[in-house]
Each structure stands twice: as structure tokens, then as C-alpha cells.
mmCIF file of C-alpha atoms in Angstrom:
data_model
loop_
_atom_site.group_PDB
_atom_site.id
_atom_site.type_symbol
_atom_site.label_atom_id
_atom_site.label_comp_id
_atom_site.label_asym_id
_atom_site.label_seq_id
_atom_site.Cartn_x
_atom_site.Cartn_y
_atom_site.Cartn_z
ATOM 1 C CA ALA A 199 79.764 211.332 296.170
ATOM 2 C CA GLU A 200 76.280 210.407 297.329
ATOM 3 C CA TYR A 201 77.522 207.139 298.831
ATOM 4 C CA MET A 202 80.369 208.961 300.579
ATOM 5 C CA GLY A 203 77.868 211.430 302.037
ATOM 6 C CA ILE A 204 75.759 208.582 303.388
ATOM 7 C CA PHE A 205 78.871 206.937 304.870
ATOM 8 C CA VAL A 206 79.939 210.165 306.608
ATOM 9 C CA GLU A 207 76.453 210.683 308.044
ATOM 10 C CA LEU A 208 76.279 207.133 309.379
ATOM 11 C CA ALA A 209 79.760 207.471 310.864
ATOM 12 C CA SER A 210 78.735 210.707 312.571
ATOM 13 C CA MET A 211 75.569 209.196 314.029
ATOM 14 C CA SER A 212 77.565 206.219 315.336
ATOM 15 C CA LEU A 213 79.506 208.693 317.519
ATOM 16 C CA TYR A 214 76.272 209.454 319.355
ATOM 17 C CA LYS A 215 75.527 205.757 319.876
ATOM 18 C CA SER A 216 78.667 204.868 321.830
ATOM 19 C CA ASN A 217 79.485 206.201 325.309
ATOM 20 C CA SER A 218 82.669 207.957 324.176
ATOM 21 C CA PHE A 219 83.201 210.871 321.817
ATOM 22 C CA VAL A 220 86.000 212.523 319.827
ATOM 23 C CA GLY A 221 87.607 215.902 319.232
ATOM 24 C CA TYR A 222 86.612 219.343 320.478
ATOM 25 C CA SER A 223 83.064 220.612 320.911
ATOM 26 C CA LEU A 224 81.640 224.116 321.197
ATOM 27 C CA TRP A 225 79.071 224.550 323.960
ATOM 28 C CA LEU A 226 76.480 227.188 324.743
ATOM 29 C CA SER A 227 75.976 226.919 328.486
ATOM 30 C CA PRO A 228 73.411 228.363 330.893
ATOM 31 C CA HIS A 229 74.546 230.271 333.972
ATOM 32 C CA LYS A 230 73.542 230.756 337.602
ATOM 33 C CA GLU A 231 69.992 229.736 338.555
ATOM 34 C CA VAL A 232 69.112 228.135 335.220
ATOM 35 C CA ALA A 233 72.338 226.129 335.222
ATOM 36 C CA GLN A 234 71.643 224.970 338.787
ATOM 37 C CA HIS A 235 68.067 223.976 337.907
ATOM 38 C CA LEU A 236 69.116 221.964 334.849
ATOM 39 C CA LYS A 237 72.120 220.403 336.605
ATOM 40 C CA SER A 238 69.847 219.246 339.422
ATOM 41 C CA LEU A 239 67.514 217.577 336.884
ATOM 42 C CA ILE A 240 70.469 215.860 335.193
ATOM 43 C CA ASP A 241 71.820 214.693 338.563
ATOM 44 C CA GLU A 242 68.375 213.461 339.694
ATOM 45 C CA GLN A 243 68.077 211.332 336.565
ATOM 46 C CA ALA A 244 71.644 210.088 336.980
ATOM 47 C CA ASN A 245 70.835 208.981 340.540
ATOM 48 C CA ALA A 246 67.579 207.304 339.524
ATOM 49 C CA LEU A 247 68.834 205.629 336.345
ATOM 50 C CA GLY A 248 72.492 205.078 337.121
ATOM 51 C CA SER A 249 73.329 207.265 334.143
ATOM 52 C CA THR A 250 76.230 209.641 333.502
ATOM 53 C CA ARG A 251 76.492 213.087 335.077
ATOM 54 C CA PHE A 252 77.458 216.058 332.891
ATOM 55 C CA ASP A 253 77.111 219.829 332.745
ATOM 56 C CA PRO A 254 74.023 221.255 330.992
ATOM 57 C CA HIS A 255 74.766 222.673 327.558
ATOM 58 C CA VAL A 256 73.590 223.096 323.990
ATOM 59 C CA THR A 257 76.208 221.941 321.481
ATOM 60 C CA LEU A 258 76.877 224.500 318.766
ATOM 61 C CA LEU A 259 79.362 222.309 316.888
ATOM 62 C CA ALA A 260 80.799 218.887 317.740
ATOM 63 C CA ALA A 261 83.601 216.513 316.814
ATOM 64 C CA ILE A 262 86.142 219.115 315.648
ATOM 65 C CA ARG A 263 89.128 216.960 314.713
ATOM 66 C CA ASP A 264 92.525 217.264 313.043
ATOM 67 C CA ARG A 265 93.284 220.654 314.599
ATOM 68 C CA GLU A 266 95.633 221.698 317.376
ATOM 69 C CA GLU A 267 94.008 222.978 320.570
ATOM 70 C CA GLN A 268 95.536 226.451 320.200
ATOM 71 C CA ASP A 269 94.169 226.686 316.651
ATOM 72 C CA VAL A 270 90.691 225.675 317.795
ATOM 73 C CA CYS A 271 90.801 228.327 320.528
ATOM 74 C CA ARG A 272 92.014 231.016 318.151
ATOM 75 C CA MET A 273 89.240 230.190 315.681
ATOM 76 C CA VAL A 274 86.556 230.189 318.380
ATOM 77 C CA GLN A 275 87.750 233.543 319.715
ATOM 78 C CA GLU A 276 87.356 234.954 316.210
ATOM 79 C CA LEU A 277 83.961 233.247 315.808
ATOM 80 C CA ALA A 278 82.689 234.673 319.108
ATOM 81 C CA SER A 279 83.556 238.193 317.973
ATOM 82 C CA HIS A 280 81.062 237.814 315.110
ATOM 83 C CA ILE A 281 78.121 236.537 317.170
ATOM 84 C CA SER A 282 75.940 238.722 319.389
ATOM 85 C CA PRO A 283 74.403 237.409 322.631
ATOM 86 C CA PHE A 284 71.032 235.739 322.141
ATOM 87 C CA VAL A 285 68.409 233.756 324.065
ATOM 88 C CA ILE A 286 67.866 230.000 324.052
ATOM 89 C CA THR A 287 64.432 228.656 325.017
ATOM 90 C CA LEU A 288 63.912 224.993 325.807
ATOM 91 C CA GLY A 289 61.044 222.911 324.466
ATOM 92 C CA ASP A 290 59.539 219.480 325.098
ATOM 93 C CA VAL A 291 61.616 216.486 326.139
ATOM 94 C CA GLU A 292 62.189 213.768 323.538
ATOM 95 C CA GLY A 293 64.392 210.704 323.229
ATOM 96 C CA GLN A 294 66.341 208.754 320.630
ATOM 97 C CA ASP A 295 68.126 205.417 320.460
ATOM 98 C CA LEU A 296 71.483 207.177 320.887
ATOM 99 C CA PHE A 297 73.615 207.324 324.041
ATOM 100 C CA PHE A 298 74.268 211.068 323.736
ATOM 101 C CA GLN A 299 70.683 211.865 322.695
ATOM 102 C CA CYS A 300 68.913 209.494 325.059
ATOM 103 C CA LEU A 301 66.676 212.184 326.581
ATOM 104 C CA TYR A 302 66.904 215.852 325.664
ATOM 105 C CA SER A 303 64.942 219.085 325.463
ATOM 106 C CA ARG A 304 64.645 220.279 321.896
ATOM 107 C CA VAL A 305 65.667 223.937 321.679
ATOM 108 C CA GLN A 306 63.241 226.297 319.981
ATOM 109 C CA GLN A 307 64.708 227.072 316.559
ATOM 110 C CA THR A 308 65.545 230.738 316.043
ATOM 111 C CA SER A 309 67.435 232.620 313.367
ATOM 112 C CA GLU A 310 70.091 233.477 315.973
ATOM 113 C CA ILE A 311 71.037 229.903 316.841
ATOM 114 C CA ALA A 312 70.814 228.781 313.211
ATOM 115 C CA ASP A 313 73.084 231.661 312.211
ATOM 116 C CA ALA A 314 75.565 230.900 315.003
ATOM 117 C CA HIS A 315 75.744 227.252 313.923
ATOM 118 C CA ALA A 316 76.192 228.210 310.269
ATOM 119 C CA LYS A 317 79.046 230.574 311.174
ATOM 120 C CA ALA A 318 80.721 227.913 313.309
ATOM 121 C CA ARG A 319 80.438 225.346 310.531
ATOM 122 C CA GLN A 320 81.911 227.823 308.077
ATOM 123 C CA VAL A 321 84.853 228.711 310.333
ATOM 124 C CA PHE A 322 85.731 225.039 310.848
ATOM 125 C CA GLU A 323 84.958 224.094 307.252
ATOM 126 C CA GLN A 324 82.485 221.409 308.298
ATOM 127 C CA THR A 325 80.041 220.319 305.648
ATOM 128 C CA SER A 326 76.412 219.875 306.636
ATOM 129 C CA GLU A 327 76.175 216.122 307.180
ATOM 130 C CA PHE A 328 72.705 216.234 308.687
ATOM 131 C CA THR A 329 70.219 218.829 309.859
ATOM 132 C CA TYR A 330 71.343 220.710 312.963
ATOM 133 C CA MET A 331 69.012 219.948 315.855
ATOM 134 C CA PRO A 332 69.895 222.172 318.797
ATOM 135 C CA HIS A 333 69.024 220.433 322.040
ATOM 136 C CA LEU A 334 69.964 220.289 325.700
ATOM 137 C CA SER A 335 70.567 216.727 326.871
ATOM 138 C CA LEU A 336 69.157 215.573 330.189
ATOM 139 C CA VAL A 337 70.208 211.913 330.167
ATOM 140 C CA TYR A 338 73.207 210.171 328.618
ATOM 141 C CA ALA A 339 72.426 206.453 328.716
ATOM 142 C CA ASP A 340 71.245 203.393 326.845
ATOM 143 C CA LEU A 341 67.650 202.992 328.016
ATOM 144 C CA PRO A 342 64.935 200.668 326.716
ATOM 145 C CA ALA A 343 62.551 202.451 324.343
ATOM 146 C CA GLU A 344 59.533 201.700 326.534
ATOM 147 C CA SER A 345 61.053 203.536 329.516
ATOM 148 C CA LYS A 346 61.381 206.853 327.681
ATOM 149 C CA PRO A 347 57.781 208.132 327.219
ATOM 150 C CA PRO A 348 57.022 208.341 330.975
ATOM 151 C CA LEU A 349 60.375 210.009 331.619
ATOM 152 C CA CYS A 350 59.743 212.520 328.826
ATOM 153 C CA ALA A 351 56.289 213.244 330.223
ATOM 154 C CA ALA A 352 57.702 213.812 333.726
ATOM 155 C CA LEU A 353 60.576 216.030 332.598
ATOM 156 C CA THR A 354 58.784 218.159 329.997
ATOM 157 C CA PRO A 355 56.930 220.420 332.498
ATOM 158 C CA LYS A 356 60.215 221.067 334.303
ATOM 159 C CA VAL A 357 62.078 222.358 331.245
ATOM 160 C CA THR A 358 59.649 223.574 328.578
ATOM 161 C CA GLY A 359 59.766 227.360 328.407
ATOM 162 C CA VAL A 360 62.961 227.638 330.443
ATOM 163 C CA SER A 361 65.239 230.170 328.763
ATOM 164 C CA PHE A 362 68.727 231.518 329.257
ATOM 165 C CA ASP A 363 71.029 234.134 327.768
ATOM 166 C CA VAL A 364 73.889 232.871 325.654
ATOM 167 C CA THR A 365 76.811 235.217 326.297
ATOM 168 C CA SER A 366 79.795 233.009 325.459
ATOM 169 C CA ILE A 367 81.075 229.965 323.605
ATOM 170 C CA GLN A 368 82.900 227.318 325.588
ATOM 171 C CA VAL A 369 85.545 225.082 324.023
ATOM 172 C CA TRP A 370 85.487 221.568 325.477
ATOM 173 C CA CYS A 371 87.828 218.690 324.771
ATOM 174 C CA THR A 372 85.284 215.897 324.342
ATOM 175 C CA THR A 373 87.606 213.028 323.496
ATOM 176 C CA GLY A 374 86.859 209.854 325.458
ATOM 177 C CA THR A 375 84.127 209.156 327.981
ATOM 178 C CA VAL A 376 82.254 211.980 329.705
ATOM 179 C CA ASP A 377 84.404 211.838 332.843
ATOM 180 C CA GLN A 378 87.440 212.586 330.645
ATOM 181 C CA TRP A 379 85.956 215.718 329.057
ATOM 182 C CA LYS A 380 87.377 219.061 330.137
ATOM 183 C CA LEU A 381 86.701 222.746 329.642
ATOM 184 C CA VAL A 382 89.547 224.302 327.649
ATOM 185 C CA ALA A 383 88.519 227.938 327.188
ATOM 186 C CA GLU A 384 85.564 230.318 327.084
ATOM 187 C CA TYR A 385 85.102 233.316 324.784
ATOM 188 C CA GLN A 386 82.556 236.090 325.250
ATOM 189 C CA LEU A 387 80.148 236.978 322.478
ATOM 190 C CA VAL A 388 80.263 240.587 321.294
ATOM 191 C CA PRO A 389 77.086 242.704 321.461
ATOM 192 C CA ALA A 390 76.081 244.198 318.104
ATOM 193 C CA ASP A 391 76.442 247.754 319.439
ATOM 194 C CA ALA A 392 79.887 247.154 320.920
#
């Protein structure tokens, strides 16, 4: 069992190394001014580095496979009804040797986002393969390690402390390369006093 767990974790991390992904993903997305600010940073880096453009988001759950789209949507609608709106606050910019985690802002851990992730994992019967690290990516690319520290230093003041209200969960089909991804549906979170 231990070896199988290690295999599954390595297989999952390999998804983040390549430039294509699989399955459905659940996104927590900023809106209005914050979305525009973060999208402009992503686009600036894409122009400068020749990297991929994408919409700013924090992934709640990724790589949902072996389910029909209508079933995923039904399950997310139910999930959203059990999560109240909450706030996400961005932290410093870091980087890893992974295409989909090349440069990102680590989200400040709160009980709300941890609880939302745990509920999503439970609904989709995903085991915890590795520790959930909520983050908002700023660059999807394969960059040399030495190029990342100055980029992190330049981007950190532009994102650290930026916060936004999470009011919905978006369902994205994230099979293939980024240009093939598409928004499938969006479900509003339900305030606790509703």
C-alpha cells in the first residue's frame, strides 16, 4: 500500500510537470478589479517570457477523472450549497520545477479554504495524495531555476496582501493544453445565514 501511495503521488506530480493536464478542475476565481489586476500581471509575464496565458484562479480540486460532465456539475452544485463565501489573501511569490507551478503566489492558509478543500475531496472521493497547497499561479512555463528568484522578487510586492471574495466555484474542463481548457459551469456559494 505504501508503494502504491508513492506511485500515485509521483504520477500526480508528473501532471504538473508537463504542459497538458487531465480531467475537470474546480476553480476559485477573483472578480472585477482584482481579476483585472492579476490577469494583467499574468499577461505581462506571458509577453516577457513567451509563456502561456490563462485566467487567474486558485484550484480547489484538480484532475477529477472517470466521471461524466453532468455528474461533476451536479456534485459541485451540491458542494457549493455547503460552503459559505470566504476571503482569499495572496502571499509571497515562489516557484517550483513544475510547468503548472512555475511561479505562483502562495495563498494564506485559513480554516475556510482548508475546509472547502476537504469537503471537495470528500464529495469526489479523492484520497489525500499530498498536502494541499492553495496558490494562484502567475506563470505557466519551464524556466531555468536561476531566472526565478528575480522574478519572484519583482512580483511579490504586486500580489502580497491582495485579497478577494470567493463567492462561487467554477467547473473547468482542464483536459489538454491550456488553450483547450474551457469553463463548463459556475455555482454560487451559499451564505451561512441563507
